[in-house]
Each structure stands twice: as structure tokens, then as C-alpha cells.
Amino acid sequence: VDLHVVEGNTPTLRLEQDGSDGFTSQVWDLAGNETNFFVRDVTNGSRLPFRIEPGAPGDSIYIDSSGNVGMGRANPTAAMHVMGESMRIESSTGRANFTLSDTTDPGPDFRTQLTAGSVRFSYIGTGAPEMELFQSGDLAISGNYISAGTTLTVPDYVFADDYALRPLAEVRAFIDTHSHLPDVPSAADIAAEGLDLSEMQMTLLKKIEELTLYTLEQEAETAALKDQVRVLKAQQAQTEALEARLTAKIERLRPAQD
């Protein structure tokens, strides 16, 4: 090769700016040995800000012509393209942060932050986190939960004319046998398979709509019974009036007593 440096221990190329032209002095070393290839900042305590160990796989760091950086990936398709099974951010300050910033939007940056006991998802400077996931598994959100899942089937079909609403006697028999409502998962099912909140919301909505239909049926039956009672009362009143007239007529026809 054009430049070949041979040394028994850590062959090194030094780049030294000596300050003779009025610029601050700075010394960099490019070196390599059996443990790593490295860049050494000699001026600042001989730190090693950049190191590569022998045997590192190809394309461990790849910078394409557009400036995209690939890690384990050639020809990266994003500003940072990582090919691997994990990515870790580690902090010794008690907080590990990942921030998303849009320089075209005057709105606040979005941050994911790991703190003691929870992971917070928040817009910076807006106060309390918009969402917080605790180690216990509890989830707290400051706004509304909106599910936009396309697989949701809203049970408006319950109000269709051809919907087969179970008779209440059948519902009673199902409860007696299974100890839960029809179409609703049992406690054992939820313990074994977990709880799909979106699906459960639709199931509960279905039961509320069915309950509304039962209530409307009972209201219609009650109204019919009230009409029957009104008719019976009217008939009873007519009967009582007729009896009163007959009694009065009988009294008038009865001979006077001495």
C-alpha cells in the first residue's frame, strides 16, 4: 500500500497541530493493536472516543453518499438505519431519554424517558407526561383513549329487524350454567388469554344495546298491561254504575214498609 507503518506494539499515525499559526494546539493519534483500532485525543487526557475491535462484522458502521448512517446495514434507507435485534440507551444519571424533534414545527419536542419506576411519554415543557407506564404494569394517560382499530365491529346490528334477541329465560339458563353472560368472556378465559379492551368495549356496548331492547319490550308490555287495566277499570266503573242504577230501581219498585 502507499503508506505502510510497521511496529512491534501499536503502530501509530500522529496528527499534530502545534499552534504556530495561532490556532489552539491539538494532537490526534490513529493507532491499532490486538485489542482495537482507535482514535486517541492526546491533548485531552488521551481519551479514546472511537474504537473498533478486531473481528467486527462488515458494515458495522456504514455512511452512504447522502449522509445516512447504517449500523449493521449497508445502503441505509434512513438517517439512522439499525440492523439488529436490539438498541439500548444507557444513562448513569438516573434518566435515559430518547427525543424526537421536528425543526419545521414550532410545537414542543416529544420525549420518551426512563425514570425510576416508570417510562414517560411526553411533549417537553407541557407539564405532566401525556402517558406513563409503571413497572407494576399500570398505565396512566392524561388525555382520552381513542381506539381507531379497523377490526372493530360496532354492534349496531343489534337494532336490525332480523336480530335474534335471546329470550330472557334463555339468558337466565345460560347464567345458571356458566356463571357469566352469553358472548362475554369468563374470568378463567381472561386469566388465560388476557383482556382485549377494544373488543370488550364492543361486547359491553352490545350488552347495553340488548338491555335497551329488553327494556323497550318490557315497556311495551307494561304499556299494554296499563291499557288493559284502564279498560278493566272502565268496565268495572260501568258495572258499578249499572249495579247502582239497578239497586235504585229495585228500591223504587219495592212496596213501602209500614
GROMACS .gro file of C-alpha atoms in nm:
model
  258
    1VAL     CA    1   0.000   0.000   0.000
    2ASP     CA    2   0.111   0.362  -0.038
    3LEU     CA    3   0.180   0.404   0.335
    4HIS     CA    4   0.274   0.101   0.544
    5VAL     CA    5   0.355   0.151   0.912
    6VAL     CA    6   0.509  -0.146   1.093
    7GLU     CA    7   0.572  -0.154   1.469
    8GLY     CA    8   0.601  -0.430   1.726
    9ASN     CA    9   0.344  -0.265   1.957
   10THR     CA   10   0.059  -0.034   1.849
   11PRO     CA   11   0.170   0.127   1.521
   12THR     CA   12   0.054   0.487   1.530
   13LEU     CA   13  -0.001   0.782   1.297
   14ARG     CA   14   0.002   1.120   1.477
   15LEU     CA   15  -0.168   1.439   1.356
   16GLU     CA   16  -0.039   1.740   1.549
   17GLN     CA   17  -0.148   2.099   1.531
   18ASP     CA   18   0.129   2.283   1.715
   19GLY     CA   19  -0.033   2.626   1.747
   20SER     CA   20   0.228   2.802   1.537
   21ASP     CA   21  -0.039   2.967   1.317
   22GLY     CA   22  -0.236   3.096   1.614
   23PHE     CA   23  -0.483   2.808   1.636
   24THR     CA   24  -0.522   2.605   1.956
   25SER     CA   25  -0.283   2.315   1.984
   26GLN     CA   26  -0.436   1.971   1.934
   27VAL     CA   27  -0.294   1.622   1.888
   28TRP     CA   28  -0.473   1.317   1.746
   29ASP     CA   29  -0.340   0.965   1.712
   30LEU     CA   30  -0.470   0.696   1.478
   31ALA     CA   31  -0.345   0.364   1.605
   32GLY     CA   32  -0.420  -0.005   1.622
   33ASN     CA   33  -0.318  -0.316   1.812
   34GLU     CA   34  -0.452  -0.661   1.902
   35THR     CA   35  -0.739  -0.514   2.109
   36ASN     CA   36  -0.872  -0.240   1.882
   37PHE     CA   37  -0.823   0.025   1.616
   38PHE     CA   38  -0.876   0.364   1.776
   39VAL     CA   39  -0.861   0.741   1.753
   40ARG     CA   40  -0.689   0.893   2.056
   41ASP     CA   41  -0.742   1.251   2.173
   42VAL     CA   42  -0.391   1.302   2.309
   43THR     CA   43  -0.449   1.664   2.411
   44ASN     CA   44  -0.745   1.582   2.634
   45GLY     CA   45  -0.614   1.304   2.855
   46SER     CA   46  -0.553   1.053   2.575
   47ARG     CA   47  -0.919   0.961   2.559
   48LEU     CA   48  -1.032   0.707   2.302
   49PRO     CA   49  -1.357   0.849   2.152
   50PHE     CA   50  -1.359   0.600   1.863
   51ARG     CA   51  -1.268   0.230   1.872
   52ILE     CA   52  -1.323  -0.079   1.659
   53GLU     CA   53  -1.242  -0.427   1.788
   54PRO     CA   54  -1.087  -0.692   1.562
   55GLY     CA   55  -1.347  -0.924   1.411
   56ALA     CA   56  -1.623  -0.661   1.397
   57PRO     CA   57  -1.870  -0.765   1.123
   58GLY     CA   58  -1.881  -0.591   0.789
   59ASP     CA   59  -2.084  -0.271   0.764
   60SER     CA   60  -2.083  -0.226   1.143
   61ILE     CA   61  -2.088   0.146   1.063
   62TYR     CA   62  -2.178   0.250   0.708
   63ILE     CA   63  -2.221   0.610   0.587
   64ASP     CA   64  -2.370   0.644   0.241
   65SER     CA   65  -2.330   0.933  -0.002
   66SER     CA   66  -2.640   1.111   0.131
   67GLY     CA   67  -2.514   1.103   0.491
   68ASN     CA   68  -2.743   0.823   0.608
   69VAL     CA   69  -2.579   0.607   0.873
   70GLY     CA   70  -2.622   0.232   0.876
   71MET     CA   71  -2.533   0.020   1.176
   72GLY     CA   72  -2.500  -0.341   1.066
   73ARG     CA   73  -2.658  -0.236   0.739
   74ALA     CA   74  -2.512  -0.125   0.406
   75ASN     CA   75  -2.702   0.129   0.196
   76PRO     CA   76  -2.911   0.269   0.485
   77THR     CA   77  -3.255   0.399   0.386
   78ALA     CA   78  -3.298   0.646   0.675
   79ALA     CA   79  -3.083   0.898   0.862
   80MET     CA   80  -3.015   0.617   1.112
   81HIS     CA   81  -3.078   0.262   0.997
   82VAL     CA   82  -3.006  -0.010   1.252
   83MET     CA   83  -2.999  -0.375   1.153
   84GLY     CA   84  -3.012  -0.593   1.463
   85GLU     CA   85  -3.228  -0.735   1.737
   86SER     CA   86  -3.191  -0.461   1.997
   87MET     CA   87  -3.098  -0.100   2.061
   88ARG     CA   88  -3.010   0.027   2.406
   89ILE     CA   89  -2.978   0.371   2.564
   90GLU     CA   90  -2.796   0.361   2.898
   91SER     CA   91  -2.756   0.650   3.141
   92SER     CA   92  -2.570   0.687   3.469
   93THR     CA   93  -2.776   0.993   3.572
   94GLY     CA   94  -3.096   0.804   3.661
   95ARG     CA   95  -3.273   0.912   3.342
   96ALA     CA   96  -3.239   0.774   2.991
   97ASN     CA   97  -3.401   0.987   2.719
   98PHE     CA   98  -3.496   0.948   2.357
   99THR     CA   99  -3.616   1.274   2.196
  100LEU     CA  100  -3.795   1.337   1.866
  101SER     CA  101  -3.767   1.690   1.728
  102ASP     CA  102  -3.923   1.845   1.417
  103THR     CA  103  -3.738   2.162   1.318
  104THR     CA  104  -4.020   2.255   1.077
  105ASP     CA  105  -4.281   2.256   1.356
  106PRO     CA  106  -4.280   2.521   1.631
  107GLY     CA  107  -4.451   2.275   1.865
  108PRO     CA  108  -4.269   2.101   2.152
  109ASP     CA  109  -4.037   1.808   2.110
  110PHE     CA  110  -4.154   1.462   2.208
  111ARG     CA  111  -3.956   1.261   2.460
  112THR     CA  112  -3.953   0.904   2.582
  113GLN     CA  113  -3.785   0.898   2.922
  114LEU     CA  114  -3.696   0.613   3.156
  115THR     CA  115  -3.702   0.721   3.520
  116ALA     CA  116  -3.706   0.527   3.846
  117GLY     CA  117  -4.015   0.309   3.833
  118SER     CA  118  -4.169   0.421   3.502
  119VAL     CA  119  -4.132   0.513   3.137
  120ARG     CA  120  -4.277   0.853   3.049
  121PHE     CA  121  -4.403   0.965   2.709
  122SER     CA  122  -4.439   1.340   2.694
  123TYR     CA  123  -4.413   1.662   2.499
  124ILE     CA  124  -4.133   1.862   2.657
  125GLY     CA  125  -4.247   2.165   2.854
  126THR     CA  126  -4.618   2.077   2.870
  127GLY     CA  127  -4.617   1.968   3.235
  128ALA     CA  128  -4.705   1.616   3.342
  129PRO     CA  129  -4.633   1.334   3.094
  130GLU     CA  130  -4.911   1.258   2.847
  131MET     CA  131  -4.863   0.885   2.915
  132GLU     CA  132  -4.672   0.692   3.181
  133LEU     CA  133  -4.610   0.318   3.203
  134PHE     CA  134  -4.516   0.195   3.552
  135GLN     CA  135  -4.310  -0.110   3.644
  136SER     CA  136  -4.621  -0.257   3.803
  137GLY     CA  137  -4.785  -0.262   3.461
  138ASP     CA  138  -5.021   0.028   3.534
  139LEU     CA  139  -5.071   0.278   3.253
  140ALA     CA  140  -5.173   0.640   3.312
  141ILE     CA  141  -5.274   0.882   3.035
  142SER     CA  142  -5.366   1.248   3.071
  143GLY     CA  143  -5.599   1.256   2.770
  144ASN     CA  144  -5.866   1.037   2.615
  145TYR     CA  145  -5.803   0.683   2.491
  146ILE     CA  146  -5.916   0.655   2.129
  147SER     CA  147  -5.907   0.320   1.951
  148ALA     CA  148  -5.903   0.354   1.574
  149GLY     CA  149  -5.866  -0.017   1.504
  150THR     CA  150  -6.018  -0.111   1.169
  151THR     CA  151  -6.113  -0.456   1.301
  152LEU     CA  152  -6.369  -0.319   1.546
  153THR     CA  153  -6.727  -0.425   1.473
  154VAL     CA  154  -6.963  -0.174   1.632
  155PRO     CA  155  -7.275  -0.373   1.727
  156ASP     CA  156  -7.534  -0.156   1.552
  157TYR     CA  157  -7.660  -0.484   1.404
  158VAL     CA  158  -7.837  -0.544   1.737
  159PHE     CA  159  -8.104  -0.296   1.625
  160ALA     CA  160  -8.166  -0.471   1.292
  161ASP     CA  161  -8.515  -0.617   1.246
  162ASP     CA  162  -8.377  -0.967   1.190
  163TYR     CA  163  -8.154  -0.969   1.500
  164ALA     CA  164  -8.232  -1.275   1.715
  165LEU     CA  165  -8.255  -1.137   2.067
  166ARG     CA  166  -8.227  -1.419   2.321
  167PRO     CA  167  -8.534  -1.468   2.537
  168LEU     CA  168  -8.461  -1.373   2.897
  169ALA     CA  169  -8.540  -1.728   3.006
  170GLU     CA  170  -8.257  -1.849   2.780
  171VAL     CA  171  -8.022  -1.587   2.926
  172ARG     CA  172  -8.118  -1.698   3.276
  173ALA     CA  173  -8.044  -2.063   3.188
  174PHE     CA  174  -7.705  -1.968   3.038
  175ILE     CA  175  -7.609  -1.772   3.351
  176ASP     CA  176  -7.715  -2.062   3.575
  177THR     CA  177  -7.493  -2.298   3.373
  178HIS     CA  178  -7.185  -2.083   3.300
  179SER     CA  179  -7.193  -1.805   3.564
  180HIS     CA  180  -7.138  -1.528   3.309
  181LEU     CA  181  -7.333  -1.355   3.033
  182PRO     CA  182  -7.352  -1.501   2.681
  183ASP     CA  183  -7.078  -1.366   2.446
  184VAL     CA  184  -6.883  -1.225   2.745
  185PRO     CA  185  -6.553  -1.400   2.833
  186SER     CA  186  -6.538  -1.569   3.169
  187ALA     CA  187  -6.290  -1.485   3.444
  188ALA     CA  188  -6.098  -1.803   3.355
  189ASP     CA  189  -6.080  -1.703   2.987
  190ILE     CA  190  -5.945  -1.358   3.075
  191ALA     CA  191  -5.692  -1.505   3.317
  192ALA     CA  192  -5.566  -1.745   3.049
  193GLU     CA  193  -5.577  -1.523   2.740
  194GLY     CA  194  -5.573  -1.165   2.872
  195LEU     CA  195  -5.828  -0.890   2.810
  196ASP     CA  196  -5.870  -0.715   2.476
  197LEU     CA  197  -6.003  -0.378   2.592
  198SER     CA  198  -6.132  -0.270   2.250
  199GLU     CA  199  -6.315  -0.598   2.196
  200MET     CA  200  -6.454  -0.589   2.550
  201GLN     CA  201  -6.584  -0.235   2.497
  202MET     CA  202  -6.772  -0.353   2.188
  203THR     CA  203  -6.905  -0.655   2.380
  204LEU     CA  204  -7.028  -0.434   2.664
  205LEU     CA  205  -7.187  -0.196   2.412
  206LYS     CA  206  -7.366  -0.494   2.259
  207LYS     CA  207  -7.498  -0.598   2.600
  208ILE     CA  208  -7.613  -0.242   2.672
  209GLU     CA  209  -7.797  -0.232   2.339
  210GLU     CA  210  -7.956  -0.571   2.409
  211LEU     CA  211  -8.055  -0.447   2.756
  212THR     CA  212  -8.214  -0.145   2.587
  213LEU     CA  213  -8.418  -0.378   2.366
  214TYR     CA  214  -8.525  -0.584   2.668
  215THR     CA  215  -8.627  -0.263   2.845
  216LEU     CA  216  -8.824  -0.144   2.542
  217GLU     CA  217  -9.001  -0.480   2.523
  218GLN     CA  218  -9.087  -0.463   2.891
  219GLU     CA  219  -9.204  -0.103   2.848
  220ALA     CA  220  -9.431  -0.212   2.563
  221GLU     CA  221  -9.566  -0.498   2.773
  222THR     CA  222  -9.618  -0.262   3.068
  223ALA     CA  223  -9.799  -0.012   2.845
  224ALA     CA  224 -10.023  -0.293   2.714
  225LEU     CA  225 -10.097  -0.406   3.070
  226LYS     CA  226 -10.177  -0.048   3.170
  227ASP     CA  227 -10.420  -0.024   2.879
  228GLN     CA  228 -10.582  -0.348   2.990
  229VAL     CA  229 -10.607  -0.215   3.345
  230ARG     CA  230 -10.767   0.106   3.219
  231VAL     CA  231 -11.019  -0.096   3.019
  232LEU     CA  232 -11.094  -0.320   3.318
  233LYS     CA  233 -11.133  -0.018   3.544
  234ALA     CA  234 -11.369   0.142   3.295
  235GLN     CA  235 -11.567  -0.181   3.271
  236GLN     CA  236 -11.569  -0.206   3.649
  237ALA     CA  237 -11.693   0.152   3.676
  238GLN     CA  238 -11.966   0.081   3.423
  239THR     CA  239 -12.061  -0.235   3.610
  240GLU     CA  240 -12.073  -0.049   3.941
  241ALA     CA  241 -12.285   0.229   3.787
  242LEU     CA  242 -12.520  -0.030   3.639
  243GLU     CA  243 -12.545  -0.207   3.971
  244ALA     CA  244 -12.620   0.125   4.142
  245ARG     CA  245 -12.898   0.205   3.893
  246LEU     CA  246 -13.046  -0.143   3.930
  247THR     CA  247 -13.037  -0.116   4.307
  248ALA     CA  248 -13.210   0.224   4.294
  249LYS     CA  249 -13.476   0.092   4.058
  250ILE     CA  250 -13.537  -0.208   4.281
  251GLU     CA  251 -13.575   0.022   4.578
  252ARG     CA  252 -13.832   0.230   4.395
  253LEU     CA  253 -14.031  -0.077   4.296
  254ARG     CA  254 -14.026  -0.232   4.638
  255PRO     CA  255 -14.354  -0.169   4.834
  256ALA     CA  256 -14.326   0.081   5.114
  257GLN     CA  257 -14.298  -0.076   5.453
  258ASP     CA  258 -14.543   0.028   5.735
   0.00000   0.00000   0.00000
